[in-house]
Coordinates of C-alpha atoms and ligand atoms in Angstrom, one line a residue:
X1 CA 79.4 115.4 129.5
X2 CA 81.5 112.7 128.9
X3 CA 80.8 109.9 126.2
X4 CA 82.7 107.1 124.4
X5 CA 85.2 107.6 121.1
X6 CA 82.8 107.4 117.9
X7 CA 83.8 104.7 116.3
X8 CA 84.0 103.7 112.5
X9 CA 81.5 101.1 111.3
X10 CA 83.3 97.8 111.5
X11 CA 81.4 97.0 107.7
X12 CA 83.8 99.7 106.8
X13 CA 86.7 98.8 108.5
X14 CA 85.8 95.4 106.6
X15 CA 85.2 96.8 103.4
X16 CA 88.5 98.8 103.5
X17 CA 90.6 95.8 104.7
X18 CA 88.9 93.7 101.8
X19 CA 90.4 95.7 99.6
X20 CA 94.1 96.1 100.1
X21 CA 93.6 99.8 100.8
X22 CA 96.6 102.3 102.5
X23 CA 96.2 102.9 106.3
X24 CA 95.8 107.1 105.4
X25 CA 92.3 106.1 103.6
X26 CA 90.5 104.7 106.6
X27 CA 92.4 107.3 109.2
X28 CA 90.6 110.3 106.3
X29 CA 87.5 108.5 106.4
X30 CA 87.3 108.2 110.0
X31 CA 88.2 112.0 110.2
X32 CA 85.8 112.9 108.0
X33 CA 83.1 110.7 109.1
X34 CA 83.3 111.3 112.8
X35 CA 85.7 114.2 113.6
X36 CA 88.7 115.4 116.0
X37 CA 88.6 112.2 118.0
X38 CA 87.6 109.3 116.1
X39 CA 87.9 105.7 116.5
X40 CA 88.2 102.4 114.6
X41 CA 88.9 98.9 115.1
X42 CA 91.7 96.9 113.2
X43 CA 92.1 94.0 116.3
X44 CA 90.0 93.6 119.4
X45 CA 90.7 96.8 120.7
X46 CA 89.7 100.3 119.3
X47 CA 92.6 102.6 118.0
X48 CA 91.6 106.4 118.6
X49 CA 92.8 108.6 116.0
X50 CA 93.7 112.5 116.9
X51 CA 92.8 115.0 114.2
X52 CA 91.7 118.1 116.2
X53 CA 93.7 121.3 117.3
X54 CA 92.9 121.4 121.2
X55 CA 93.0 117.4 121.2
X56 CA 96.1 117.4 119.9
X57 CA 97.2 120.1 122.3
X58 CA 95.8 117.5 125.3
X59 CA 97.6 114.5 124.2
X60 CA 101.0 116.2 123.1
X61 CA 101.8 119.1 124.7
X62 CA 99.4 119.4 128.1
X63 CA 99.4 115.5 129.4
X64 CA 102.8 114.0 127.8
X65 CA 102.8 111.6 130.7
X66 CA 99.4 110.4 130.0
X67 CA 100.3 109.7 126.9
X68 CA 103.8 108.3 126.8
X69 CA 105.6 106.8 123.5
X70 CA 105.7 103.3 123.2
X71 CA 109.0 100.9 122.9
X72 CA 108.8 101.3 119.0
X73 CA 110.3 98.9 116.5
X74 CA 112.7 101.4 115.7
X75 CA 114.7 100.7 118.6
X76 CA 116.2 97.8 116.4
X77 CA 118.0 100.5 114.9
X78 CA 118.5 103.4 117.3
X79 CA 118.6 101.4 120.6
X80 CA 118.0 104.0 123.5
X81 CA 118.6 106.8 121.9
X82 CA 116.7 110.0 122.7
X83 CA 114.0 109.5 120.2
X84 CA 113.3 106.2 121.9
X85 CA 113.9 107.0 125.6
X86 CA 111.2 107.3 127.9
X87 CA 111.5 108.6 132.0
X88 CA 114.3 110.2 133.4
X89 CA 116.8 108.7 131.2
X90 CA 115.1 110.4 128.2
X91 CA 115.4 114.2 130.2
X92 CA 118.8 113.4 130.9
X93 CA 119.5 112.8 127.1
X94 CA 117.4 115.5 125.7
X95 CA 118.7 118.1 127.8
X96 CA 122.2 117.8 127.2
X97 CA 121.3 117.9 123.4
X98 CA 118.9 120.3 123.7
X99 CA 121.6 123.1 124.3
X100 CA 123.3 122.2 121.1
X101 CA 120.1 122.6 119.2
X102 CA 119.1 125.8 120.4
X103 CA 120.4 129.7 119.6
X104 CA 124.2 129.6 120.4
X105 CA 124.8 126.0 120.0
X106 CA 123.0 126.3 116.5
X107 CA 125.4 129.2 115.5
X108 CA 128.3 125.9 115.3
X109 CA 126.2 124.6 112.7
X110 CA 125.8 127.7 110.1
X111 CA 129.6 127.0 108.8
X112 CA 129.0 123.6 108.0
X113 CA 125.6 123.6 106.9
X114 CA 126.6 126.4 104.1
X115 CA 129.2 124.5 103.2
X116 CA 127.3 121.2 102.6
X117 CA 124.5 123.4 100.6
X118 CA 127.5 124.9 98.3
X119 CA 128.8 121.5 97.7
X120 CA 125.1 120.1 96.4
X121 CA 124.7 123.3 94.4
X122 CA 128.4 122.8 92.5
X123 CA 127.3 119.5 92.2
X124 CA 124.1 120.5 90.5
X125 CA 126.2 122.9 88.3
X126 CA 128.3 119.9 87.5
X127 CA 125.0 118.2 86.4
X128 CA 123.3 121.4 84.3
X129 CA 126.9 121.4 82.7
X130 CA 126.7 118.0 81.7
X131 CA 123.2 117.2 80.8
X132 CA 123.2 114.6 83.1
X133 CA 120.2 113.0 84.9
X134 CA 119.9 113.2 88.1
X135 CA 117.7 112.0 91.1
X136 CA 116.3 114.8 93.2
X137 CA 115.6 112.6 96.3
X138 CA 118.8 111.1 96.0
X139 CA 120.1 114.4 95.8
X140 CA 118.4 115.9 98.9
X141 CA 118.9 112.6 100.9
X142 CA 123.0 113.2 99.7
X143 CA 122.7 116.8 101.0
X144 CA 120.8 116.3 104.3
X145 CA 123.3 113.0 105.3
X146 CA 126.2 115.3 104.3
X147 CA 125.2 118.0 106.6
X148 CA 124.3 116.1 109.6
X149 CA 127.7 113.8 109.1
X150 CA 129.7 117.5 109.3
X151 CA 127.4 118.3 112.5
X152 CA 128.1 115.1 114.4
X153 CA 131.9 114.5 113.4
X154 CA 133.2 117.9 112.2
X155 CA 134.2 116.3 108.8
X156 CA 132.4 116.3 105.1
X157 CA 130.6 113.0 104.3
X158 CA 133.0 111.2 102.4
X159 CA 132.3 109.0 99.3
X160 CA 132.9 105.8 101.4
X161 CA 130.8 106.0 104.9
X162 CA 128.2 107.3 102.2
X163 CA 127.8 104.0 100.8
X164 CA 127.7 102.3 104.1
X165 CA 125.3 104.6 105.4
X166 CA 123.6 103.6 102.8
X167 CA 122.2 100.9 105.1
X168 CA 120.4 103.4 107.0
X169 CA 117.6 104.0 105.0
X170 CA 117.4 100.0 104.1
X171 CA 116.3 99.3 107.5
X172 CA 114.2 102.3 107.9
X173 CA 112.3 101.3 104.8
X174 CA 112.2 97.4 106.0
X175 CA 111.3 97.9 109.9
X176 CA 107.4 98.0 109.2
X177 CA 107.8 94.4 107.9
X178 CA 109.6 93.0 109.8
X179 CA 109.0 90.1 111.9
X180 CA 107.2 91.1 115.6
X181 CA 109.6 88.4 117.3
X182 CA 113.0 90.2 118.1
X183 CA 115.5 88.4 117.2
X184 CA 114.3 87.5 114.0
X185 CA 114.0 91.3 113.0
X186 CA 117.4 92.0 114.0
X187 CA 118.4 88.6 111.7
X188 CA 116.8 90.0 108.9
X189 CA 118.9 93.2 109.0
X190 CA 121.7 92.3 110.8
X191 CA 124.0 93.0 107.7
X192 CA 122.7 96.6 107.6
X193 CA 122.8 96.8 111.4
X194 CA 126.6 95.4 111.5
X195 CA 127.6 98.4 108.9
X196 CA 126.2 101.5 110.3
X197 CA 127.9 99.8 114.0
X198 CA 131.1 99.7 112.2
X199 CA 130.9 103.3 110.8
X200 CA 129.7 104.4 114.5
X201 CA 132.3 102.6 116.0
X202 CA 135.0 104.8 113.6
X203 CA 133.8 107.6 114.2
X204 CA 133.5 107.5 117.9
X205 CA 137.3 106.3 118.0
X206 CA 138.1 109.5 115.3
X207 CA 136.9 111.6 118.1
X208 CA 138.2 110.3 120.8
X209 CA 141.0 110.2 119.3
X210 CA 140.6 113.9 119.4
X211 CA 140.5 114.5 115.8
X212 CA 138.0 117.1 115.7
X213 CA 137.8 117.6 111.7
X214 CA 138.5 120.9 109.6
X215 CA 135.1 122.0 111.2
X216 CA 135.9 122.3 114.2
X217 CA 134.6 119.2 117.4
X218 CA 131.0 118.0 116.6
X219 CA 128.2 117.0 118.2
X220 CA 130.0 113.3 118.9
X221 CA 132.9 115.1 120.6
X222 CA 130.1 116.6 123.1
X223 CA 128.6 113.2 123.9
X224 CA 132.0 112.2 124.4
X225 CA 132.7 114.9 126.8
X226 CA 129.4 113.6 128.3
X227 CA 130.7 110.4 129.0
X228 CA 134.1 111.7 131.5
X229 CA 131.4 112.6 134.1
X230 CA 128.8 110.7 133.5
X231 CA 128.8 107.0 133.2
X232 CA 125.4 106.2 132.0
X233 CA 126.8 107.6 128.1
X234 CA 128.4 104.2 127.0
X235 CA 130.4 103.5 124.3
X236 CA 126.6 101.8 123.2
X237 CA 124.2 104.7 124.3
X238 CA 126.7 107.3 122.3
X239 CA 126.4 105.1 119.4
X240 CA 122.7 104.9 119.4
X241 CA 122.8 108.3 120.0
X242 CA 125.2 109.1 116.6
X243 CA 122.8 106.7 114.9
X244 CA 119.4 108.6 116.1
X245 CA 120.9 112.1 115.1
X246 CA 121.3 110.2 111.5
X247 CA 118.5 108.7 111.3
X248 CA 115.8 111.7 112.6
X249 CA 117.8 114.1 111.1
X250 CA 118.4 113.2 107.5
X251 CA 115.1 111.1 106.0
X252 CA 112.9 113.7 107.5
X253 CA 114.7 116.6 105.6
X254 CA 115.7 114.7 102.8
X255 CA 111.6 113.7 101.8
X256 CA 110.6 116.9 102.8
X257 CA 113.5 118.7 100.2
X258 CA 111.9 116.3 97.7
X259 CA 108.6 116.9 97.6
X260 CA 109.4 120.7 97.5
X261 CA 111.2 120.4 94.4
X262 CA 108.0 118.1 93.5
X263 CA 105.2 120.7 94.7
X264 CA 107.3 123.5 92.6
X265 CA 107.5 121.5 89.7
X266 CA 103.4 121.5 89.5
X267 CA 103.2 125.4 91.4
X268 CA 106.5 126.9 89.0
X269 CA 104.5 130.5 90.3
X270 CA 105.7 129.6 93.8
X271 CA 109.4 129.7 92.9
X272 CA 109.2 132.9 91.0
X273 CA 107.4 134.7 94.0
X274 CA 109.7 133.3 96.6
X275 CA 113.0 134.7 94.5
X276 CA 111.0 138.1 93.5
X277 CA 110.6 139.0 97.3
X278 CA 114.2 139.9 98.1
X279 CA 117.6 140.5 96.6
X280 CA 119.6 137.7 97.3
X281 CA 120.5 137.3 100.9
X282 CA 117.8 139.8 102.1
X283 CA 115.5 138.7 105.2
X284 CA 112.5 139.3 103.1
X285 CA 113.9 136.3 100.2
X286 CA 115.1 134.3 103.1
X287 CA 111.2 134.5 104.6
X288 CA 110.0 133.6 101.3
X289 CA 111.7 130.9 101.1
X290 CA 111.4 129.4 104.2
X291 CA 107.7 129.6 104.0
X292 CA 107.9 127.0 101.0
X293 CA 109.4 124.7 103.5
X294 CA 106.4 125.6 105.7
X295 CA 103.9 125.2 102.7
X296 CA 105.7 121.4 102.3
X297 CA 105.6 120.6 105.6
X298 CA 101.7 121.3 105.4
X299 CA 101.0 119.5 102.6
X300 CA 103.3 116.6 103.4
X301 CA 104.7 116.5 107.4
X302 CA 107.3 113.7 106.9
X303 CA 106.2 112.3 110.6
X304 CA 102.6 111.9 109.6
X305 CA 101.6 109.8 112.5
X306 CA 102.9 110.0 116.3
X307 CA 102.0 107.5 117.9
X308 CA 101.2 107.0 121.6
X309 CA 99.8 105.1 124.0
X310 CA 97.5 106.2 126.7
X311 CA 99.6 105.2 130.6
X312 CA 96.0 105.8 132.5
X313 CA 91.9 106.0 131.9
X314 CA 91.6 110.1 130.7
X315 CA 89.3 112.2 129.4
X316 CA 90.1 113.7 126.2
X317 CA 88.2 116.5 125.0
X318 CA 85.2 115.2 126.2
X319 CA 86.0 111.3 125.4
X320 CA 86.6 108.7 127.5
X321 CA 89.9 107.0 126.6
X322 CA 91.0 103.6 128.1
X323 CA 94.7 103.1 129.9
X324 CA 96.5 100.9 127.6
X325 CA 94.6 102.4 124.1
X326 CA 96.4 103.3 121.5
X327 CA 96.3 106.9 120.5
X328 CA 97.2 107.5 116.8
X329 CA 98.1 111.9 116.6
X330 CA 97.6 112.6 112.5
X331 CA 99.6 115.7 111.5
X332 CA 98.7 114.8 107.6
X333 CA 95.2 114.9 108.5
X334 CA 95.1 118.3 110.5
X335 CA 97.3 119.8 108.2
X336 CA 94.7 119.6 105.0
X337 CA 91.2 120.1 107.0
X338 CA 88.9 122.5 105.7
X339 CA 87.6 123.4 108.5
X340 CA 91.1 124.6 109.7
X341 CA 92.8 126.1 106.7
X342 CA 91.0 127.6 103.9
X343 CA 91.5 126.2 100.5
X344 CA 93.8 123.2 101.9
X345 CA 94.4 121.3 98.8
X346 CA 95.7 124.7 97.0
X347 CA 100.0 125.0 97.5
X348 CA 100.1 128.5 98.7
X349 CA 103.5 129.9 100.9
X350 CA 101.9 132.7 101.4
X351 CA 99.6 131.5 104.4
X352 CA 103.0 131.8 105.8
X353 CA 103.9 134.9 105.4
X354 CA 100.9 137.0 105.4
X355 CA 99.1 137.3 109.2
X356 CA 96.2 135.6 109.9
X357 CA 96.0 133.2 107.1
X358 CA 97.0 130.6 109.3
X359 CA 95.5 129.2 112.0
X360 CA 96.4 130.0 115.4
X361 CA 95.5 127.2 117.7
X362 CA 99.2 125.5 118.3
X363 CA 97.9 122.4 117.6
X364 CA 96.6 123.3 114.0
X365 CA 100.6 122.9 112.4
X366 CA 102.6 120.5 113.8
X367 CA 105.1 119.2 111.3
X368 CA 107.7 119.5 114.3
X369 CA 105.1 117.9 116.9
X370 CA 104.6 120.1 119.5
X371 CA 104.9 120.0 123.8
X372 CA 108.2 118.2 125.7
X373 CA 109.2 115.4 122.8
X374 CA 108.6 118.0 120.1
X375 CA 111.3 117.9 117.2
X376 CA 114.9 119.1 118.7
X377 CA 116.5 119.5 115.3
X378 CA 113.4 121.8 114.2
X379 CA 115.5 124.9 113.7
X380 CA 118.8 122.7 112.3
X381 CA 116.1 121.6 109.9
X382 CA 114.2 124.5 109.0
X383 CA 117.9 126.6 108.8
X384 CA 120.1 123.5 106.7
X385 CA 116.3 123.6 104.0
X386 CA 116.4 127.0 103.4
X387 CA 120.1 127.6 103.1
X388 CA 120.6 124.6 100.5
X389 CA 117.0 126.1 98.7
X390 CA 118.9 129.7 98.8
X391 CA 121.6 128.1 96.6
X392 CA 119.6 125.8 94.1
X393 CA 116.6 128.2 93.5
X394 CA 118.0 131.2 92.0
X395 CA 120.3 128.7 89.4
X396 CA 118.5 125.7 88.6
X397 CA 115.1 124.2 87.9
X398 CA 114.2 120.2 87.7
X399 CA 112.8 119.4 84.3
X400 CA 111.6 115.7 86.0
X401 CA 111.4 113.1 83.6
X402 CA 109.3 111.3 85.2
X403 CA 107.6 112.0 88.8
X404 CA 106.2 109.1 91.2
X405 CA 102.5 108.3 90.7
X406 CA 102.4 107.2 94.3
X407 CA 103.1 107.8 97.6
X408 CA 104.3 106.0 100.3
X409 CA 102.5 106.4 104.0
X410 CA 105.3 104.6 106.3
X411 CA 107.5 105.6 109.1
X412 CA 107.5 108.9 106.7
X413 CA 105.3 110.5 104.1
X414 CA 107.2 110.0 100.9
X415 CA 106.8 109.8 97.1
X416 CA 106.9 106.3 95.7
X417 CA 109.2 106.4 93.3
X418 CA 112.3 107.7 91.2
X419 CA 112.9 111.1 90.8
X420 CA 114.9 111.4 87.6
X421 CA 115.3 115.0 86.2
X422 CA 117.7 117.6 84.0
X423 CA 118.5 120.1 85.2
X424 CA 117.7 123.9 83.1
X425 CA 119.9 127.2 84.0
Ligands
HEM501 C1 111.9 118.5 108.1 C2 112.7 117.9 109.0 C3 112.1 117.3 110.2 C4 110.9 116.9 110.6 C5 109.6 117.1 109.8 C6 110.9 116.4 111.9 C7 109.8 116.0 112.7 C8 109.9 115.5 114.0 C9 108.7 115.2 114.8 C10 107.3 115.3 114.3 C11 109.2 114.8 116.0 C12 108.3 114.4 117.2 C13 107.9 113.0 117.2 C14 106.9 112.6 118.2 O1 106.4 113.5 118.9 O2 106.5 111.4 118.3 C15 110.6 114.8 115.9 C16 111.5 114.4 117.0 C17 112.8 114.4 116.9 N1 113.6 115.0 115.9 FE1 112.9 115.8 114.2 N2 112.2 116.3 112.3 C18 113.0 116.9 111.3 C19 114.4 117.1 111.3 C20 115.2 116.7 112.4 C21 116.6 117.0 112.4 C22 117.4 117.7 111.3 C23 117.1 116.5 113.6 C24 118.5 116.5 114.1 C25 119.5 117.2 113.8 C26 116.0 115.9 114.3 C27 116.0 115.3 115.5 C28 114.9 114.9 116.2 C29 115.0 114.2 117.5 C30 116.3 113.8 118.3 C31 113.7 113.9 117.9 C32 113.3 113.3 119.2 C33 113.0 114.3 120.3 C34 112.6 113.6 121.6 O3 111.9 112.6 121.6 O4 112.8 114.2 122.7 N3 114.8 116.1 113.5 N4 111.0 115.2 114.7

């Protein structure tokens, strides 16, 4: 049988709206309220919200062409990059990047992702030395923009393009506010914009320049190899490329790197279990480990929405969903219901490592997404987390002074807030 989307009482919606609340209260009490698929109206039309396992399955992974991404603001910022693509253009781009992601392309990466982790943890030792305060998400973002830089260009982040990049996570933060007319968003960041173009426009000349950097070519030197057969890679699609692979691939570690050192700080247990399950280097420490990342990821999956928008009338899981709806996919929400995971609320790694305390369905733990536009830097993330955590962990703990009472639900999932701490031996 097929029936309509349940749909959140409009008094609700009303009462929720009157009073200024965050967008992840009415998605949990829509979830709650009416289950997998739920719906709710903000404007005239209803907004379906995706919370369950096999419904998530059907709109990411089984019918990607029924539910196709939508030109996002983003684009303002990573043009037609392969985050943004859509159609054949987008196959084209993932598929040459794709190989660079995956088993022997990844191997490139190992060199230069160690030595971005042993450059944080000196810098760590400098601070434990000192005394000195430091932020732990200004740390991770550092580390994670360090070791994507190396992966594109070949070279270590230096001290300057830092600060220019600087202007990456400016218009990240201000793209959900800014005006819906085009021009006038790209006015209102156009000194940020004009930056990060500058530093894309050096390094592209750097490598084509053949300067390939004391790692080795990067990822930009492949794109530029691209472009001598095939003319659709521009100087401007190779750009928004380089920015894309800056912009997916360091905010989403960096948060996720923080709240780790955040969820330790309140589950110190957690630490002490990872380290005691394997001599340093052994698989058994680096499984540990890895499943803290995991544990994070569940608790806080940096993409916490994915948004799509439905290209054609379907039925999903029973539901009759309209072409042109909007389809809202909630990792956040999947990942903490209790009807999927036992104990949700609880920080335990171990779900990760012991089998069959997870769920199985696919679409259960998604932190990467999951079908065609799943996450291509999934492993570059999981292995660049786990390396840097293999450094810090055994040496250091964060003492925070102070830890953020909020957190922020935007384009990602992070904590609102400074995250000053010491640093103890
Ligand atoms: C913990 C870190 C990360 C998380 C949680 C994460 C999460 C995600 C998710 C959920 C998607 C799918 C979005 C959707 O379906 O709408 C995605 C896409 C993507 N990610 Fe990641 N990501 C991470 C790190 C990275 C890194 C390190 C890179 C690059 C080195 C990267 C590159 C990309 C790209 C290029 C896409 C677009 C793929 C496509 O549309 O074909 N990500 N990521």
């Amino acid at each position: 049988m097929v029936t309509r989307v349940p749909e959140l009482d409009s008094g609700l919606v009303g009462q929720w709206q009157a009073g200024g609340g965050e967008l992840i209260d009415l998605f949990a009490q829509a979830h709650q309220q009416l289950g997998p698929v739920a719906a709710f109206r903000l404007g005239p039309r209803p907004t379906v919200l995706v919370t369950g396992p096999e419904a998530v399955q059907h709109v990411l992974a089984l019918h990607p062409d029924r539910y196709v991404k939508r030109s996002h603001r983003a684009r303002l910022l990573i043009g037609d990059g392969v985050l943004a693509a859509t159609g054949e253009a987008w196959q084209r781009q993932r598929r040459l990047l794709q190989s660079q992601f995956t088993g022997p392309g990844m191997r490139r990466y190992e060199q230069r992702i160690t030595e971005a982790a042993r450059t944080a943890a000196a810098r760590w030792a400098a601070y434990a030395r000192g005394r000195a305060v430091l932020d732990v998400g200004d740390e991770m973002r550092r580390f994670a923009l360090d070791t994507i830089w190396r992966s594109l260009t070949g070279h270590p982040l230096d001290p300057g393009t830092e600060r220019e990049l600087a202007s990456v996570p400016a218009v990240v933060a201000a793209l959900p506010s800014l005006p819906a007319d085009g021009a006038a968003a790209q006015g209102a960041v156009a000194a940020e914009l004009a930056r990060i173009d500058a530093v894309a426009a050096r390094a592209i000349a750097a490598a084509r320049d053949g300067e390939a950097g004391p790692d080795g070519p990067g990822l930009l030197h492949v794109l530029l190899e691209a472009a001598g057969t095939r003319p659709e890679y521009t100087d401007r699609l190779i750009r928004d490329e380089l920015v894309t692979l800056l912009v997916a691939g360091h905010e989403t570690t960096a948060t996720t790197l923080t709240w780790l050192h955040l969820l330790l700080d309140r589950n110190p247990q957690a630490r002490e279990q990872a380290l005691a399950a394997g001599a340093e280097g052994s698989p058994e420490r680096r499984q540990a480990v890895q499943a803290l990342v995991h544990e994070t990821l569940r608790f806080y999956p940096s993409a916490w929405i994915l948004p799509r928008c439905a290209a054609q009338d379907d039925v999903l899981t029973g539901y009759e969903v309209e072409a042109g709806t909007d389809v809202l996919v909630c990792p956040y929400l999947t990942h903490r219901d209790p009807g999927l995971w036992e104990e949700p609320e609880r920080f335990d790694p171990e779900r990760f490592t012991t089998p069959g305390r997870r769920p199985k369905h696919p679409g259960s733990y998604l932190p990467f997404g999951i079908g065609p536009r799943a996450c291509l830097g999934l492993q570059f993330a999981l292995r660049e987390s786990t390396v840097l955590l293999e450094h810090l962990l055994p040496a250091h703990t964060p003492r925070f002074r102070s830890t953020p009472a909020k957190t922020a639900y935007g384009l990602t999932v992070r904590p609102d807030g400074p995250t000053p701490a010491t640093l103890v031996a």
